[in-house]
CSV table of C-alpha atoms in Angstrom, one decimal:
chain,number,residue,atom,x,y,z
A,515,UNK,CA,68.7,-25.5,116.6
A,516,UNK,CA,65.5,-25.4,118.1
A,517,UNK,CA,64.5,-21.9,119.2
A,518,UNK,CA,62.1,-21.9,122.8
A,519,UNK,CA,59.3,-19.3,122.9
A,520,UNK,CA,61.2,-18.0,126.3
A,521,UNK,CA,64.5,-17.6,123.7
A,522,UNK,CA,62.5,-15.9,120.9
A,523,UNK,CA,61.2,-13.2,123.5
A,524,UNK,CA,65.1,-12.5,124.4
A,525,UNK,CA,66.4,-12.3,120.7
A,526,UNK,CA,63.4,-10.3,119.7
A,527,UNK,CA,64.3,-7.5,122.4
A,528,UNK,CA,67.8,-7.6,121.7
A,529,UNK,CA,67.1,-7.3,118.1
A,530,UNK,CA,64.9,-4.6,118.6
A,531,UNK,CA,67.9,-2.6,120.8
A,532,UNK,CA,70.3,-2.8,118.1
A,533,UNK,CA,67.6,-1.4,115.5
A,534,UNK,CA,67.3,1.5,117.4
A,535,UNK,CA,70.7,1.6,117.9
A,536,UNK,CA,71.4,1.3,114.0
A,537,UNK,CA,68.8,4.2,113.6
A,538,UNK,CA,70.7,6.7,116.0
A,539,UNK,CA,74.2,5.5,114.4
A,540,UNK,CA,72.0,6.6,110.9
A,541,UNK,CA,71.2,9.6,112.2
A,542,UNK,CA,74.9,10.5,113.8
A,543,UNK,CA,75.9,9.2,110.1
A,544,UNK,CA,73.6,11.4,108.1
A,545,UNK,CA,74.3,14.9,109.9
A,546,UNK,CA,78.4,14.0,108.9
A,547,UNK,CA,77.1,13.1,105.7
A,548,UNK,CA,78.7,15.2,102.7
A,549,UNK,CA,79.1,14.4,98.7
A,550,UNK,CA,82.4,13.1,98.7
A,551,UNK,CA,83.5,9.9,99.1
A,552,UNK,CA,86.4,10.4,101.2
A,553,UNK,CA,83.8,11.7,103.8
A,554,UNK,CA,81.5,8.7,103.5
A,555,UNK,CA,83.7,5.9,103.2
A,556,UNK,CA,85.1,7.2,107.0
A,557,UNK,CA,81.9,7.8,108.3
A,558,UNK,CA,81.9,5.3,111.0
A,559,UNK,CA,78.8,5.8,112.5
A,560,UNK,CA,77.4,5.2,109.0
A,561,UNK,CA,79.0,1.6,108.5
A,562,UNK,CA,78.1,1.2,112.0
A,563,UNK,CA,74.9,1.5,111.5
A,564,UNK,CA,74.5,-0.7,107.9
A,565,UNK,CA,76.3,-3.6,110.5
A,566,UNK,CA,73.8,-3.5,113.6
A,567,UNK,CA,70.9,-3.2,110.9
A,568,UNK,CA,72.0,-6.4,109.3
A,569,UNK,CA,72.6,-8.3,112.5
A,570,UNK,CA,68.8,-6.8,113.6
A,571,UNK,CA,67.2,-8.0,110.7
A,572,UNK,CA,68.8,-11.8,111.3
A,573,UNK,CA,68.1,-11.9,114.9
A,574,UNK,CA,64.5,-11.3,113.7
A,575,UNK,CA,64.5,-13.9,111.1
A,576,UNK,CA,65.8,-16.4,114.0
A,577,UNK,CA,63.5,-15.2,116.4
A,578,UNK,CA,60.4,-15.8,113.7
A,579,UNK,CA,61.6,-19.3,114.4
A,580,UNK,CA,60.2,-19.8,117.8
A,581,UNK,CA,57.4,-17.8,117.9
A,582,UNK,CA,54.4,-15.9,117.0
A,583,UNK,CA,54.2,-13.0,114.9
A,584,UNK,CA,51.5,-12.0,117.0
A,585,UNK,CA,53.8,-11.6,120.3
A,586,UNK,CA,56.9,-10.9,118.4
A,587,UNK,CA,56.0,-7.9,116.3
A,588,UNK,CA,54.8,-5.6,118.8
A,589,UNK,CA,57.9,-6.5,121.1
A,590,UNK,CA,59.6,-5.0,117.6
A,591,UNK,CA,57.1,-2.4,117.4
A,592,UNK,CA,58.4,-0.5,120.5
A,593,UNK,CA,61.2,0.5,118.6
A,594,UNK,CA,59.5,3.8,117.9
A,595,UNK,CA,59.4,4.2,121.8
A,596,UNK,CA,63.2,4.2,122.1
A,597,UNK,CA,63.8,5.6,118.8
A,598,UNK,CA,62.0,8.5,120.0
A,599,UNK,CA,63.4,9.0,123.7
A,600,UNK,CA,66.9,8.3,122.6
A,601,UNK,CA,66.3,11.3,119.4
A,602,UNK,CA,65.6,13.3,122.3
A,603,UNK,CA,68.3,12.5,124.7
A,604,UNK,CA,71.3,12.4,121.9
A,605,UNK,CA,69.5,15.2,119.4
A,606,UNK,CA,67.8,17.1,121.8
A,607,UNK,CA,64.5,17.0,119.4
A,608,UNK,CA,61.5,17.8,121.4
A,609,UNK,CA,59.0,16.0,122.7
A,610,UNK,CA,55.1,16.6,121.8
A,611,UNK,CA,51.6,15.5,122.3
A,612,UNK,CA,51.5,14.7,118.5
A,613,UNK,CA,54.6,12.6,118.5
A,614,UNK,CA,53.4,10.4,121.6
A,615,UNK,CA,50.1,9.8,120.4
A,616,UNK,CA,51.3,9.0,117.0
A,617,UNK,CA,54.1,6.7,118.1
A,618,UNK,CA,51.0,5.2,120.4
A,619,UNK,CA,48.9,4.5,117.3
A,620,UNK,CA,51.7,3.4,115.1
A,621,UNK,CA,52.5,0.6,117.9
A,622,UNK,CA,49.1,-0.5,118.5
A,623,UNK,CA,48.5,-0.5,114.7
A,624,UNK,CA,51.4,-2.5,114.1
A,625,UNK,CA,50.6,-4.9,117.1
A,626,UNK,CA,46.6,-5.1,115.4
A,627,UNK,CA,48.1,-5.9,112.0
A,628,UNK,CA,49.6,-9.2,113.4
A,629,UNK,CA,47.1,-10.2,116.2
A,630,UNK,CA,45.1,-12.6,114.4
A,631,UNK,CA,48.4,-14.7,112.7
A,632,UNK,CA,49.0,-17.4,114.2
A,633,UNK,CA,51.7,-18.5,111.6
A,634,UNK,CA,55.8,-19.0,113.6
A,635,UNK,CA,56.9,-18.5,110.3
A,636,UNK,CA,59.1,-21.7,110.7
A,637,UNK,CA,58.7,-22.6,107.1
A,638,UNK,CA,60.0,-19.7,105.9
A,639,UNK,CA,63.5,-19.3,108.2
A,640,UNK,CA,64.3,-23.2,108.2
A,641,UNK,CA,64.1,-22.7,104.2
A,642,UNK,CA,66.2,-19.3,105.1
A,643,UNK,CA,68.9,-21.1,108.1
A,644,UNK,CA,68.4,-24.9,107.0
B,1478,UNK,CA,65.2,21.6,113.9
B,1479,UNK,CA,62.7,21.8,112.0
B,1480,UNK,CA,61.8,18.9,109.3
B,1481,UNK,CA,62.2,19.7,105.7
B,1482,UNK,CA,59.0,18.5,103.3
B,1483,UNK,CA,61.7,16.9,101.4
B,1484,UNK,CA,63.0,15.2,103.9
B,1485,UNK,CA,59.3,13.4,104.7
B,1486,UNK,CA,58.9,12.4,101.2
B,1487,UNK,CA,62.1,11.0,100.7
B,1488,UNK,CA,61.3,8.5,103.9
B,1489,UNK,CA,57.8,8.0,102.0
B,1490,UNK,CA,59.4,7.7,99.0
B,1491,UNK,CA,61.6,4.5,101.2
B,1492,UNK,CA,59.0,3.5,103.2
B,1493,UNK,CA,57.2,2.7,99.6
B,1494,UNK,CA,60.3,0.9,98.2
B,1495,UNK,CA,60.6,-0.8,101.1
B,1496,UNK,CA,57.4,-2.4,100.8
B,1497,UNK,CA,58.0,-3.8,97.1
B,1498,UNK,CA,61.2,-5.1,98.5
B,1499,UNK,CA,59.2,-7.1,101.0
B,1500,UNK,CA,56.9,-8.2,98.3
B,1501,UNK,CA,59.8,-9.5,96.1
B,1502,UNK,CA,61.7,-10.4,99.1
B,1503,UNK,CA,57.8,-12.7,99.6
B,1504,UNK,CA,58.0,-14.3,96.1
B,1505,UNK,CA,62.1,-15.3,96.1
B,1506,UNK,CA,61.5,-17.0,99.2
B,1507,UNK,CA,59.1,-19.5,97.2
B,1508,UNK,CA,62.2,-21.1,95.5
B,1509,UNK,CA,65.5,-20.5,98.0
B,1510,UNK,CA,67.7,-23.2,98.0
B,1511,UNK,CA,71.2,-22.6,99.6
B,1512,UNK,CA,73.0,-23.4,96.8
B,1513,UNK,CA,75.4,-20.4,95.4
B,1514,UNK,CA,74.3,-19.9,91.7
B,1515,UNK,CA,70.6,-20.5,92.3
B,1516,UNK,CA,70.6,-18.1,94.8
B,1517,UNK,CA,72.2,-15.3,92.3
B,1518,UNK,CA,69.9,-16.6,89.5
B,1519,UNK,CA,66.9,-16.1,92.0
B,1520,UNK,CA,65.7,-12.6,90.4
B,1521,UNK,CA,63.1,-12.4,92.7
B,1522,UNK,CA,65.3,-12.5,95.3
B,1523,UNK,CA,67.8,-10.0,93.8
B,1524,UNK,CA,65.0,-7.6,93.4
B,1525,UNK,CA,63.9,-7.8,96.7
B,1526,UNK,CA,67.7,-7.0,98.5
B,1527,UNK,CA,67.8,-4.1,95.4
B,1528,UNK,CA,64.9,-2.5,96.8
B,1529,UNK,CA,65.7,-2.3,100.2
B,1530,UNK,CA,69.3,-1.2,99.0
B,1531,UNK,CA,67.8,1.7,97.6
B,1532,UNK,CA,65.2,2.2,100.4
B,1533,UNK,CA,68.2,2.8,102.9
B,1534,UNK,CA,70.3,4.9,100.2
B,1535,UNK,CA,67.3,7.3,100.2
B,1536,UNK,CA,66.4,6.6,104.1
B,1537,UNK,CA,69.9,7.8,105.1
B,1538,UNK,CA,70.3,10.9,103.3
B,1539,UNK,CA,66.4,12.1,104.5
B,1540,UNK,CA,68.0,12.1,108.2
B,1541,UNK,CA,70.3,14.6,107.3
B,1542,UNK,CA,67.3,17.2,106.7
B,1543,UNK,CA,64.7,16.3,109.7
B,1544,UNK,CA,64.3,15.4,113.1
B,1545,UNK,CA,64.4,11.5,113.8
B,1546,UNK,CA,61.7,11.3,115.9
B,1547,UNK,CA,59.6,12.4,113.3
B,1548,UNK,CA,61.1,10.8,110.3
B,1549,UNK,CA,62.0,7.4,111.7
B,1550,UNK,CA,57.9,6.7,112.7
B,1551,UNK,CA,57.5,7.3,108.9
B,1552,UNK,CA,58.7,4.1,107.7
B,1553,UNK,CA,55.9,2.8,109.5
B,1554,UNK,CA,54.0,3.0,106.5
B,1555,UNK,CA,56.3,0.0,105.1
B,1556,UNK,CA,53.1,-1.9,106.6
B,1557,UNK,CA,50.9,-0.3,104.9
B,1558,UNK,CA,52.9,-1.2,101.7
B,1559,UNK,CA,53.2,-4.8,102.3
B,1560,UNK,CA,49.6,-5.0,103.1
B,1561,UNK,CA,48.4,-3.5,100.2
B,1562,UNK,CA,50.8,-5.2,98.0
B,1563,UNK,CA,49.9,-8.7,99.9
B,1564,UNK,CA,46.1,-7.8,98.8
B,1565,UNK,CA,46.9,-7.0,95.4
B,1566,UNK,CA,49.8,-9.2,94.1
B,1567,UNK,CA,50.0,-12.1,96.1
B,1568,UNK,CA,45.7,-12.3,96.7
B,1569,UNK,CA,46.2,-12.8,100.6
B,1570,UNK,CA,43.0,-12.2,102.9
B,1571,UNK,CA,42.3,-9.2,104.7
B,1572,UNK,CA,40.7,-8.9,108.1
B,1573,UNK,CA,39.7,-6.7,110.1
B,1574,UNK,CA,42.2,-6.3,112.5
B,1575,UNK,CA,44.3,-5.9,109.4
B,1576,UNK,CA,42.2,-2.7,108.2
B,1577,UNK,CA,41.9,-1.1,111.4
B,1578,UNK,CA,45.2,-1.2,111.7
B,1579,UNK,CA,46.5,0.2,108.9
B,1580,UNK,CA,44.3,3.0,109.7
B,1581,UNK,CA,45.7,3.2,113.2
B,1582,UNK,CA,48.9,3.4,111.3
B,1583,UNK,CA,48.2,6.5,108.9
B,1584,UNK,CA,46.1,8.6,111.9
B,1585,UNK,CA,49.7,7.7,113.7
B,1586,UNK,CA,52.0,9.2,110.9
B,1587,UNK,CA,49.3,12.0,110.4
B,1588,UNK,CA,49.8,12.9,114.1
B,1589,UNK,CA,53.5,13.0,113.9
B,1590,UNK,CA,53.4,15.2,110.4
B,1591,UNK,CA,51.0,17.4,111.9
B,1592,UNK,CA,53.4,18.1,115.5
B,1593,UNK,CA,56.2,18.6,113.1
């Protein structure tokens, strides 16, 4: 299937929705967490979690199809943003100076990282989805 | 809540396995072929899905003791991993857009350690 730059774009941000959703399920996952087995074999969120993590990582692969790492990464990047505001909504954590400027730098260091590849990666995921 | 030390260095700790998963995860992908047995006979490969096995067994548990707004920017550092590791094992090129951010990266985690 041949992947459009337009489609990339759209299965990058849903990709990066359903990470931060997998983190938050994580997090729901870990406060239940307890050493028993019973517990963690009917922690939902936990499984939950694993199973939007997995279908993240694949949308990415698939998305590495169509386009550059350079404009795909720091759509994945902002992750941290929602990561963050949703920690804050659901946990009630609080918000700082420290933690915006370090999510800031974290994204723009992410973004820097990539700006000068131009590889799609298509080699890689056609070996990976041929 | 406040973030337990423990907690940060187990992320680190994830964040750094995570990184040699990518690098095995770099080398398996040399030789995949989607055939069955020489996909479970690709070590490489193996390895790779190991580490980031463990990266999440240690990532999960961390949560329990910090805030995830501080925790969760950690694995960040992942990058810094792969880069390194890219540099050291598999000779790639750095530039500098590469270095600066990976600097951008640590004053970013820095910041975040420091609020907490």
């Amino acid at each position: 299937m041949k992947i459009t730059k337009r489609m990339a774009i759209f299965i990058i941000i849903l990709s990066t929705f359903l990470n931060t959703f997998a983190e938050v399920s994580y997090k729901l996952g870990a406060n239940k967490l307890e050493l028993n087995v019973i517990s963690i074999i009917t922690n939902y969120s936990l499984f939950l979690g694993l199973t939007a993590y997995g279908v993240s990582a694949c949308l990415l692969i698939i998305a590495l199809r169509g386009g550059k790492l350079s404009v795909l990464y720091p759509i994945f990047a902002t992750g941290y943003v929602w990561v963050t505001l949703t920690s804050i909504y659901f946990f009630h954590e609080v918000l700082s100076l420290y933690k915006i400027f370090g999510v800031l730098f974290i994204i723009l260091g992410i973004s820097l990282i990539n700006y000068n590849n131009q590889t799609n990666h298509n080699n890689l995921s056609n070996k990976v989805l041929q | 809540m406040k973030t337990s030390i423990y907690a940060i260095i187990g992320v680190f700790i994830a964040s750094l396995f995570g990184g040699i998963g990518a690098l095995y995860l770099k080398k398996g992908s040399d030789n995949i072929k989607l055939n069955f047995w020489k996909l479970i006979k690709n070590y490489d490969l193996i390895k790779g899905i190991l580490c980031y096995g463990f990266s999440t067994l240690l990532f999960i548990p961390s949560l329990k003791f910090g805030e995830l707004s501080v925790l969760y920017p950690i694995t960040s550092f992942t990058y810094i991993w792969v880069i390194l590791f890219s540099l050291i094992f598999l000779n790639e090129r750095m530039n500098k857009y590469k270095w600066l951010g990976l600097i951008l990266i640590v004053i970013g985690v820095i910041l975040i350690g420091i609020g907490s």
